[in-house]
Amino acid sequence: MPLDLPHTELAVSERGSGPAVVLLHGFPLSGAMWAAVEGTLTAGWRVVTPDLAGFGDSPPATGKPSLDRMADDVAALLDRLGLDRVVLAGLSMGGYVAMAFARRHRHRLGALALLDTKAGADAPAARETREEVARAVLAAGGVALRPMLHQVLGKTTRRERPEVVARVRGWLDTAPPEGVAWAQRAMAARPDSFGTLRGLDVPALVLVGDEDELAPVDEARAMAAALPQGDLMVVNGCGHLSAVERPDAVSEGLRGFLAGL
Ligand code: MLT
């Protein structure tokens, strides 16, 4: 699939050496959300953690908002790093980007891990909410995302992990408004990906926090069932941001997945 032009040249951090595993972050965060996981995966692996367009240290996305464009940015990054085929792991929005990558750059995908994400498209009401959020953040900045805090963190984290709550609140407050608005519009436009998953015969892990309210366990189960080689892992005591809330368990799950490839 030819890449859409122009691309956003993504900021990236790398560690380890070996075959590559690429970690795609969720909304409205950056590669920093993988901080407690990436270092645990380096035995035999080159761990590549980009900031998607408009987030972290990457420049803003340009053009019509679309996850295809974000997936093409990732493909262009792989070109830049000399990586032909990779394992992709994406959490939530990162999972949407990974599914778009699977549609557009299938031959470059060796295996796939989808964390706390959904294969279904948005219902019309959800699309409208995204547009409202986009406008609110453009008007008021990241603080307009504060109501998300309760949705993205599981009840166990909200009760028992104040340092995680404070960190995520800080990320929401400082989320870049243009990146947020562009990504909301891109996510609103995403298609249903169940057909993509059904045709994707590569090793696949679907991981979900048992307290995830945004991408619940039933959705994860349906995705694992759609994937010809899909395994399901449910992580206890965390919500939507599993890799931030329970990095120990997520690291263990990803290490086991990588070891089996
Ligand atoms: C995310 O965590 O990336 C978002 O919750 C995804 C979404 O808004 O659908």
PDB file of C-alpha atoms and ligand atoms in Angstrom:
ATOM      1  CA  MET A   1       0.000   0.000   0.000  1.00  0.00           C
ATOM      2  CA  PRO A   2       1.594   3.340  -0.977  1.00  0.00           C
ATOM      3  CA  LEU A   3       1.947   5.751   1.908  1.00  0.00           C
ATOM      4  CA  ASP A   4      -0.286   8.795   2.100  1.00  0.00           C
ATOM      5  CA  LEU A   5       1.748  11.977   1.950  1.00  0.00           C
ATOM      6  CA  PRO A   6       2.878  14.002   3.766  1.00  0.00           C
ATOM      7  CA  HIS A   7       3.940  12.062   6.858  1.00  0.00           C
ATOM      8  CA  THR A   8       4.624  13.288  10.307  1.00  0.00           C
ATOM      9  CA  GLU A   9       8.144  12.379  11.307  1.00  0.00           C
ATOM     10  CA  LEU A  10       7.583  10.701  14.648  1.00  0.00           C
ATOM     11  CA  ALA A  11       9.716  11.197  17.736  1.00  0.00           C
ATOM     12  CA  VAL A  12      10.833   7.818  19.022  1.00  0.00           C
ATOM     13  CA  SER A  13      12.723   6.195  21.851  1.00  0.00           C
ATOM     14  CA  GLU A  14      14.520   2.909  21.379  1.00  0.00           C
ATOM     15  CA  ARG A  15      16.224   0.382  23.603  1.00  0.00           C
ATOM     16  CA  GLY A  16      17.544  -3.177  23.298  1.00  0.00           C
ATOM     17  CA  SER A  17      18.477  -5.065  20.154  1.00  0.00           C
ATOM     18  CA  GLY A  18      17.018  -7.919  18.148  1.00  0.00           C
ATOM     19  CA  PRO A  19      13.750  -8.204  16.241  1.00  0.00           C
ATOM     20  CA  ALA A  20      11.590  -5.151  16.826  1.00  0.00           C
ATOM     21  CA  VAL A  21       8.500  -4.696  18.930  1.00  0.00           C
ATOM     22  CA  VAL A  22       6.746  -1.347  18.488  1.00  0.00           C
ATOM     23  CA  LEU A  23       4.608   0.041  21.335  1.00  0.00           C
ATOM     24  CA  LEU A  24       1.788   2.412  20.320  1.00  0.00           C
ATOM     25  CA  HIS A  25       0.294   4.588  23.038  1.00  0.00           C
ATOM     26  CA  GLY A  26      -3.296   5.467  23.836  1.00  0.00           C
ATOM     27  CA  PHE A  27      -5.171   8.766  23.722  1.00  0.00           C
ATOM     28  CA  PRO A  28      -4.310  11.497  24.770  1.00  0.00           C
ATOM     29  CA  LEU A  29      -0.967  10.238  26.017  1.00  0.00           C
ATOM     30  CA  SER A  30       2.491   9.669  24.542  1.00  0.00           C
ATOM     31  CA  GLY A  31       5.128   6.966  24.413  1.00  0.00           C
ATOM     32  CA  ALA A  32       5.831   7.858  28.062  1.00  0.00           C
ATOM     33  CA  MET A  33       2.844   5.715  29.052  1.00  0.00           C
ATOM     34  CA  TRP A  34       4.983   2.634  28.284  1.00  0.00           C
ATOM     35  CA  ALA A  35       7.817   3.733  30.627  1.00  0.00           C
ATOM     36  CA  ALA A  36       7.321   0.952  33.166  1.00  0.00           C
ATOM     37  CA  VAL A  37       6.893  -1.743  30.491  1.00  0.00           C
ATOM     38  CA  GLU A  38       9.378  -1.076  27.695  1.00  0.00           C
ATOM     39  CA  GLY A  39      12.523  -1.776  29.759  1.00  0.00           C
ATOM     40  CA  THR A  40      11.174  -5.186  30.763  1.00  0.00           C
ATOM     41  CA  LEU A  41      10.905  -6.374  27.152  1.00  0.00           C
ATOM     42  CA  THR A  42      14.468  -5.820  25.967  1.00  0.00           C
ATOM     43  CA  ALA A  43      15.847  -9.354  26.468  1.00  0.00           C
ATOM     44  CA  GLY A  44      16.303 -10.304  22.787  1.00  0.00           C
ATOM     45  CA  TRP A  45      14.109  -7.472  21.482  1.00  0.00           C
ATOM     46  CA  ARG A  46      14.563  -3.985  20.080  1.00  0.00           C
ATOM     47  CA  VAL A  47      11.802  -1.983  21.723  1.00  0.00           C
ATOM     48  CA  VAL A  48      10.624   0.990  19.659  1.00  0.00           C
ATOM     49  CA  THR A  49       8.296   3.495  21.333  1.00  0.00           C
ATOM     50  CA  PRO A  50       7.098   6.373  19.148  1.00  0.00           C
ATOM     51  CA  ASP A  51       4.985   9.375  20.047  1.00  0.00           C
ATOM     52  CA  LEU A  52       2.094   9.386  17.577  1.00  0.00           C
ATOM     53  CA  ALA A  53       1.507  12.560  15.557  1.00  0.00           C
ATOM     54  CA  GLY A  54       0.419  15.482  17.723  1.00  0.00           C
ATOM     55  CA  PHE A  55       1.486  13.882  21.022  1.00  0.00           C
ATOM     56  CA  GLY A  56       4.654  13.892  23.141  1.00  0.00           C
ATOM     57  CA  ASP A  57       7.605  15.212  21.148  1.00  0.00           C
ATOM     58  CA  SER A  58       6.118  14.519  17.710  1.00  0.00           C
ATOM     59  CA  PRO A  59       4.947  17.402  15.543  1.00  0.00           C
ATOM     60  CA  PRO A  60       1.225  17.833  14.909  1.00  0.00           C
ATOM     61  CA  ALA A  61      -0.510  15.758  12.297  1.00  0.00           C
ATOM     62  CA  THR A  62      -1.556  17.510   9.134  1.00  0.00           C
ATOM     63  CA  GLY A  63      -4.358  16.901   6.678  1.00  0.00           C
ATOM     64  CA  LYS A  64      -7.672  15.164   7.145  1.00  0.00           C
ATOM     65  CA  PRO A  65      -7.833  13.344  10.490  1.00  0.00           C
ATOM     66  CA  SER A  66      -7.474   9.622   9.898  1.00  0.00           C
ATOM     67  CA  LEU A  67      -5.992   6.640  11.680  1.00  0.00           C
ATOM     68  CA  ASP A  68      -4.712   5.449   8.292  1.00  0.00           C
ATOM     69  CA  ARG A  69      -2.446   8.452   8.296  1.00  0.00           C
ATOM     70  CA  MET A  70      -1.188   7.568  11.773  1.00  0.00           C
ATOM     71  CA  ALA A  71      -0.565   4.001  10.580  1.00  0.00           C
ATOM     72  CA  ASP A  72       1.359   5.341   7.594  1.00  0.00           C
ATOM     73  CA  ASP A  73       3.443   7.502   9.946  1.00  0.00           C
ATOM     74  CA  VAL A  74       4.398   4.292  11.753  1.00  0.00           C
ATOM     75  CA  ALA A  75       5.280   2.588   8.445  1.00  0.00           C
ATOM     76  CA  ALA A  76       7.441   5.592   7.484  1.00  0.00           C
ATOM     77  CA  LEU A  77       9.138   5.360  10.886  1.00  0.00           C
ATOM     78  CA  LEU A  78       9.934   1.687  10.234  1.00  0.00           C
ATOM     79  CA  ASP A  79      11.451   2.685   6.883  1.00  0.00           C
ATOM     80  CA  ARG A  80      13.580   5.274   8.655  1.00  0.00           C
ATOM     81  CA  LEU A  81      14.763   2.723  11.232  1.00  0.00           C
ATOM     82  CA  GLY A  82      15.416   0.050   8.586  1.00  0.00           C
ATOM     83  CA  LEU A  83      12.777  -2.301  10.014  1.00  0.00           C
ATOM     84  CA  ASP A  84      10.985  -4.502   7.557  1.00  0.00           C
ATOM     85  CA  ARG A  85       8.696  -6.573   9.763  1.00  0.00           C
ATOM     86  CA  VAL A  86       7.742  -5.942  13.388  1.00  0.00           C
ATOM     87  CA  VAL A  87       5.565  -6.996  16.270  1.00  0.00           C
ATOM     88  CA  LEU A  88       3.046  -4.233  16.966  1.00  0.00           C
ATOM     89  CA  ALA A  89       1.466  -3.685  20.367  1.00  0.00           C
ATOM     90  CA  GLY A  90      -1.127  -0.934  20.665  1.00  0.00           C
ATOM     91  CA  LEU A  91      -3.182   0.212  23.633  1.00  0.00           C
ATOM     92  CA  SER A  92      -6.608   1.706  22.918  1.00  0.00           C
ATOM     93  CA  MET A  93      -6.007   4.392  20.252  1.00  0.00           C
ATOM     94  CA  GLY A  94      -2.671   2.652  19.654  1.00  0.00           C
ATOM     95  CA  GLY A  95      -4.694  -0.506  18.992  1.00  0.00           C
ATOM     96  CA  TYR A  96      -6.856   1.345  16.452  1.00  0.00           C
ATOM     97  CA  VAL A  97      -3.658   2.483  14.732  1.00  0.00           C
ATOM     98  CA  ALA A  98      -2.304  -1.070  14.832  1.00  0.00           C
ATOM     99  CA  MET A  99      -5.494  -2.355  13.157  1.00  0.00           C
ATOM    100  CA  ALA A 100      -5.210   0.335  10.463  1.00  0.00           C
ATOM    101  CA  PHE A 101      -1.570  -0.724  10.019  1.00  0.00           C
ATOM    102  CA  ALA A 102      -2.727  -4.337   9.640  1.00  0.00           C
ATOM    103  CA  ARG A 103      -5.075  -3.236   6.849  1.00  0.00           C
ATOM    104  CA  ARG A 104      -2.521  -1.096   5.038  1.00  0.00           C
ATOM    105  CA  HIS A 105       0.844  -2.757   5.732  1.00  0.00           C
ATOM    106  CA  ARG A 106      -0.089  -6.358   6.405  1.00  0.00           C
ATOM    107  CA  HIS A 107       3.194  -7.797   5.074  1.00  0.00           C
ATOM    108  CA  ARG A 108       5.144  -5.839   7.691  1.00  0.00           C
ATOM    109  CA  LEU A 109       3.195  -7.221  10.646  1.00  0.00           C
ATOM    110  CA  GLY A 110       4.743 -10.328  12.243  1.00  0.00           C
ATOM    111  CA  ALA A 111       2.499 -10.454  15.294  1.00  0.00           C
ATOM    112  CA  LEU A 112      -0.022  -8.224  17.042  1.00  0.00           C
ATOM    113  CA  ALA A 113      -0.891  -7.383  20.629  1.00  0.00           C
ATOM    114  CA  LEU A 114      -4.065  -5.370  21.208  1.00  0.00           C
ATOM    115  CA  LEU A 115      -4.539  -3.922  24.681  1.00  0.00           C
ATOM    116  CA  ASP A 116      -7.727  -2.313  26.009  1.00  0.00           C
ATOM    117  CA  THR A 117      -8.995  -1.476  22.575  1.00  0.00           C
ATOM    118  CA  LYS A 118     -12.031  -2.080  20.371  1.00  0.00           C
ATOM    119  CA  ALA A 119     -12.532  -3.421  16.867  1.00  0.00           C
ATOM    120  CA  GLY A 120     -16.004  -1.930  16.473  1.00  0.00           C
ATOM    121  CA  ALA A 121     -16.599   1.497  14.945  1.00  0.00           C
ATOM    122  CA  ASP A 122     -18.168   4.330  16.943  1.00  0.00           C
ATOM    123  CA  ALA A 123     -21.933   4.684  17.156  1.00  0.00           C
ATOM    124  CA  PRO A 124     -23.245   8.089  15.984  1.00  0.00           C
ATOM    125  CA  ALA A 125     -23.633   9.374  19.567  1.00  0.00           C
ATOM    126  CA  ALA A 126     -20.014   8.506  20.362  1.00  0.00           C
ATOM    127  CA  ARG A 127     -18.889  10.373  17.247  1.00  0.00           C
ATOM    128  CA  GLU A 128     -20.800  13.441  18.392  1.00  0.00           C
ATOM    129  CA  THR A 129     -19.211  13.232  21.830  1.00  0.00           C
ATOM    130  CA  ARG A 130     -15.754  13.115  20.237  1.00  0.00           C
ATOM    131  CA  GLU A 131     -16.504  16.278  18.294  1.00  0.00           C
ATOM    132  CA  GLU A 132     -17.703  17.987  21.498  1.00  0.00           C
ATOM    133  CA  VAL A 133     -14.507  16.938  23.288  1.00  0.00           C
ATOM    134  CA  ALA A 134     -12.386  18.151  20.374  1.00  0.00           C
ATOM    135  CA  ARG A 135     -14.026  21.571  20.536  1.00  0.00           C
ATOM    136  CA  ALA A 136     -13.895  21.771  24.340  1.00  0.00           C
ATOM    137  CA  VAL A 137     -10.166  21.000  24.385  1.00  0.00           C
ATOM    138  CA  LEU A 138      -9.417  23.477  21.606  1.00  0.00           C
ATOM    139  CA  ALA A 139     -11.270  26.104  23.659  1.00  0.00           C
ATOM    140  CA  ALA A 140     -10.081  25.271  27.176  1.00  0.00           C
ATOM    141  CA  GLY A 141      -7.004  23.033  26.865  1.00  0.00           C
ATOM    142  CA  GLY A 142      -6.333  19.603  28.343  1.00  0.00           C
ATOM    143  CA  VAL A 143      -8.164  20.361  31.599  1.00  0.00           C
ATOM    144  CA  ALA A 144     -11.359  19.790  29.602  1.00  0.00           C
ATOM    145  CA  LEU A 145     -10.322  16.124  29.589  1.00  0.00           C
ATOM    146  CA  ARG A 146     -10.483  15.837  33.397  1.00  0.00           C
ATOM    147  CA  PRO A 147     -13.817  13.940  33.317  1.00  0.00           C
ATOM    148  CA  MET A 148     -11.960  11.173  31.434  1.00  0.00           C
ATOM    149  CA  LEU A 149      -9.899  10.379  34.511  1.00  0.00           C
ATOM    150  CA  HIS A 150     -12.616   8.219  36.041  1.00  0.00           C
ATOM    151  CA  GLN A 151     -13.211   6.419  32.784  1.00  0.00           C
ATOM    152  CA  VAL A 152      -9.615   5.566  31.945  1.00  0.00           C
ATOM    153  CA  LEU A 153      -8.615   4.310  35.390  1.00  0.00           C
ATOM    154  CA  GLY A 154     -10.095   1.254  37.051  1.00  0.00           C
ATOM    155  CA  LYS A 155     -11.744   1.482  40.450  1.00  0.00           C
ATOM    156  CA  THR A 156      -8.845  -0.361  42.118  1.00  0.00           C
ATOM    157  CA  THR A 157      -6.366   2.210  40.816  1.00  0.00           C
ATOM    158  CA  ARG A 158      -8.597   5.100  41.859  1.00  0.00           C
ATOM    159  CA  ARG A 159      -8.807   3.622  45.366  1.00  0.00           C
ATOM    160  CA  GLU A 160      -5.296   2.263  45.898  1.00  0.00           C
ATOM    161  CA  ARG A 161      -2.789   3.913  43.540  1.00  0.00           C
ATOM    162  CA  PRO A 162      -2.837   7.685  44.165  1.00  0.00           C
ATOM    163  CA  GLU A 163       0.506   8.161  42.404  1.00  0.00           C
ATOM    164  CA  VAL A 164      -0.922   6.648  39.200  1.00  0.00           C
ATOM    165  CA  VAL A 165      -4.035   8.834  39.475  1.00  0.00           C
ATOM    166  CA  ALA A 166      -1.840  11.948  39.874  1.00  0.00           C
ATOM    167  CA  ARG A 167       0.379  10.967  36.925  1.00  0.00           C
ATOM    168  CA  VAL A 168      -2.539  10.364  34.585  1.00  0.00           C
ATOM    169  CA  ARG A 169      -4.274  13.574  35.704  1.00  0.00           C
ATOM    170  CA  GLY A 170      -1.076  15.447  34.809  1.00  0.00           C
ATOM    171  CA  TRP A 171      -0.990  13.808  31.371  1.00  0.00           C
ATOM    172  CA  LEU A 172      -4.608  14.750  30.696  1.00  0.00           C
ATOM    173  CA  ASP A 173      -4.133  18.352  31.861  1.00  0.00           C
ATOM    174  CA  THR A 174      -1.135  18.851  29.587  1.00  0.00           C
ATOM    175  CA  ALA A 175      -2.460  17.002  26.542  1.00  0.00           C
ATOM    176  CA  PRO A 176      -1.802  19.103  23.412  1.00  0.00           C
ATOM    177  CA  PRO A 177      -5.147  20.552  22.235  1.00  0.00           C
ATOM    178  CA  GLU A 178      -4.468  20.292  18.492  1.00  0.00           C
ATOM    179  CA  GLY A 179      -3.298  16.696  18.801  1.00  0.00           C
ATOM    180  CA  VAL A 180      -6.324  15.851  20.936  1.00  0.00           C
ATOM    181  CA  ALA A 181      -8.800  17.370  18.474  1.00  0.00           C
ATOM    182  CA  TRP A 182      -7.158  15.762  15.437  1.00  0.00           C
ATOM    183  CA  ALA A 183      -7.037  12.346  17.123  1.00  0.00           C
ATOM    184  CA  GLN A 184     -10.668  12.542  18.295  1.00  0.00           C
ATOM    185  CA  ARG A 185     -11.771  13.254  14.741  1.00  0.00           C
ATOM    186  CA  ALA A 186      -9.534  10.479  13.399  1.00  0.00           C
ATOM    187  CA  MET A 187     -10.980   7.975  15.877  1.00  0.00           C
ATOM    188  CA  ALA A 188     -14.538   9.070  15.072  1.00  0.00           C
ATOM    189  CA  ALA A 189     -13.899   8.237  11.412  1.00  0.00           C
ATOM    190  CA  ARG A 190     -12.449   4.772  11.988  1.00  0.00           C
ATOM    191  CA  PRO A 191     -14.137   1.802  10.344  1.00  0.00           C
ATOM    192  CA  ASP A 192     -15.154  -1.493  11.905  1.00  0.00           C
ATOM    193  CA  SER A 193     -12.071  -3.727  12.076  1.00  0.00           C
ATOM    194  CA  PHE A 194     -13.563  -7.149  12.816  1.00  0.00           C
ATOM    195  CA  GLY A 195     -13.124  -8.163   9.153  1.00  0.00           C
ATOM    196  CA  THR A 196      -9.471  -7.131   9.343  1.00  0.00           C
ATOM    197  CA  LEU A 197      -8.978  -9.247  12.457  1.00  0.00           C
ATOM    198  CA  ARG A 198     -10.676 -12.283  10.917  1.00  0.00           C
ATOM    199  CA  GLY A 199      -8.254 -12.152   7.977  1.00  0.00           C
ATOM    200  CA  LEU A 200      -5.161 -11.615  10.101  1.00  0.00           C
ATOM    201  CA  ASP A 201      -3.527 -15.007  10.530  1.00  0.00           C
ATOM    202  CA  VAL A 202      -0.575 -13.983  12.714  1.00  0.00           C
ATOM    203  CA  PRO A 203       0.108 -14.696  16.396  1.00  0.00           C
ATOM    204  CA  ALA A 204      -2.067 -12.316  18.373  1.00  0.00           C
ATOM    205  CA  LEU A 205      -2.686 -11.418  21.985  1.00  0.00           C
ATOM    206  CA  VAL A 206      -5.711  -9.486  23.185  1.00  0.00           C
ATOM    207  CA  LEU A 207      -5.157  -8.101  26.679  1.00  0.00           C
ATOM    208  CA  VAL A 208      -7.694  -6.212  28.771  1.00  0.00           C
ATOM    209  CA  GLY A 209      -8.053  -4.900  32.312  1.00  0.00           C
ATOM    210  CA  ASP A 210     -10.977  -6.525  34.101  1.00  0.00           C
ATOM    211  CA  GLU A 211     -12.187  -3.051  35.181  1.00  0.00           C
ATOM    212  CA  ASP A 212     -11.913  -1.472  31.725  1.00  0.00           C
ATOM    213  CA  GLU A 213     -15.139   0.477  31.134  1.00  0.00           C
ATOM    214  CA  LEU A 214     -14.154   1.978  27.765  1.00  0.00           C
ATOM    215  CA  ALA A 215     -13.102  -1.242  26.030  1.00  0.00           C
ATOM    216  CA  PRO A 216     -14.707  -3.921  28.185  1.00  0.00           C
ATOM    217  CA  VAL A 217     -13.763  -7.583  28.534  1.00  0.00           C
ATOM    218  CA  ASP A 218     -16.631  -8.722  26.260  1.00  0.00           C
ATOM    219  CA  GLU A 219     -15.220  -6.633  23.417  1.00  0.00           C
ATOM    220  CA  ALA A 220     -11.766  -8.135  24.000  1.00  0.00           C
ATOM    221  CA  ARG A 221     -13.250 -11.620  23.978  1.00  0.00           C
ATOM    222  CA  ALA A 222     -14.944 -10.935  20.634  1.00  0.00           C
ATOM    223  CA  MET A 223     -11.678  -9.650  19.178  1.00  0.00           C
ATOM    224  CA  ALA A 224      -9.717 -12.685  20.370  1.00  0.00           C
ATOM    225  CA  ALA A 225     -12.398 -14.930  18.837  1.00  0.00           C
ATOM    226  CA  ALA A 226     -12.206 -13.072  15.517  1.00  0.00           C
ATOM    227  CA  LEU A 227      -8.424 -13.397  15.269  1.00  0.00           C
ATOM    228  CA  PRO A 228      -7.448 -16.791  13.788  1.00  0.00           C
ATOM    229  CA  GLN A 229      -4.601 -17.076  16.344  1.00  0.00           C
ATOM    230  CA  GLY A 230      -6.013 -14.818  19.058  1.00  0.00           C
ATOM    231  CA  ASP A 231      -5.323 -15.465  22.753  1.00  0.00           C
ATOM    232  CA  LEU A 232      -7.111 -13.528  25.473  1.00  0.00           C
ATOM    233  CA  MET A 233      -5.501 -12.323  28.690  1.00  0.00           C
ATOM    234  CA  VAL A 234      -7.512 -10.530  31.372  1.00  0.00           C
ATOM    235  CA  VAL A 235      -5.483  -8.509  33.891  1.00  0.00           C
ATOM    236  CA  ASN A 236      -7.089  -8.171  37.302  1.00  0.00           C
ATOM    237  CA  GLY A 237      -7.372  -4.963  39.281  1.00  0.00           C
ATOM    238  CA  CYS A 238      -7.007  -2.441  36.493  1.00  0.00           C
ATOM    239  CA  GLY A 239      -9.010  -0.444  34.026  1.00  0.00           C
ATOM    240  CA  HIS A 240      -8.406   0.982  30.574  1.00  0.00           C
ATOM    241  CA  LEU A 241      -4.775   2.018  31.078  1.00  0.00           C
ATOM    242  CA  SER A 242      -3.564  -1.465  31.952  1.00  0.00           C
ATOM    243  CA  ALA A 243       0.060  -0.780  31.007  1.00  0.00           C
ATOM    244  CA  VAL A 244       0.118   2.190  33.391  1.00  0.00           C
ATOM    245  CA  GLU A 245      -2.020   0.694  36.159  1.00  0.00           C
ATOM    246  CA  ARG A 246      -0.555  -2.843  36.235  1.00  0.00           C
ATOM    247  CA  PRO A 247       2.727  -2.638  34.297  1.00  0.00           C
ATOM    248  CA  ASP A 248       3.972  -5.753  36.119  1.00  0.00           C
ATOM    249  CA  ALA A 249       1.183  -7.945  34.759  1.00  0.00           C
ATOM    250  CA  VAL A 250       1.189  -6.339  31.311  1.00  0.00           C
ATOM    251  CA  SER A 251       4.976  -6.805  31.043  1.00  0.00           C
ATOM    252  CA  GLU A 252       4.619 -10.431  32.012  1.00  0.00           C
ATOM    253  CA  GLY A 253       1.854 -10.966  29.453  1.00  0.00           C
ATOM    254  CA  LEU A 254       3.813  -9.300  26.665  1.00  0.00           C
ATOM    255  CA  ARG A 255       7.023 -11.135  27.572  1.00  0.00           C
ATOM    256  CA  GLY A 256       5.177 -14.458  27.445  1.00  0.00           C
ATOM    257  CA  PHE A 257       3.665 -13.518  24.080  1.00  0.00           C
ATOM    258  CA  LEU A 258       7.040 -12.493  22.625  1.00  0.00           C
ATOM    259  CA  ALA A 259       8.717 -15.605  23.983  1.00  0.00           C
ATOM    260  CA  GLY A 260       6.197 -17.754  22.117  1.00  0.00           C
ATOM    261  CA  LEU A 261       6.907 -16.189  18.700  1.00  0.00           C
TER     262      LEU A 261
HETATM  263  C1  MLT B   1      -7.637   5.687  24.376  1.00  0.00           C
HETATM  264  O1  MLT B   1      -7.374   5.342  25.535  1.00  0.00           O
HETATM  265  O2  MLT B   1      -6.791   5.679  23.478  1.00  0.00           O
HETATM  266  C2  MLT B   1      -9.036   6.163  24.102  1.00  0.00           C
HETATM  267  O3  MLT B   1      -9.872   5.860  25.164  1.00  0.00           O
HETATM  268  C3  MLT B   1      -9.572   5.582  22.838  1.00  0.00           C
HETATM  269  C4  MLT B   1     -10.950   6.079  22.525  1.00  0.00           C
HETATM  270  O4  MLT B   1     -11.285   7.217  22.864  1.00  0.00           O
HETATM  271  O5  MLT B   1     -11.712   5.333  21.888  1.00  0.00           O
END
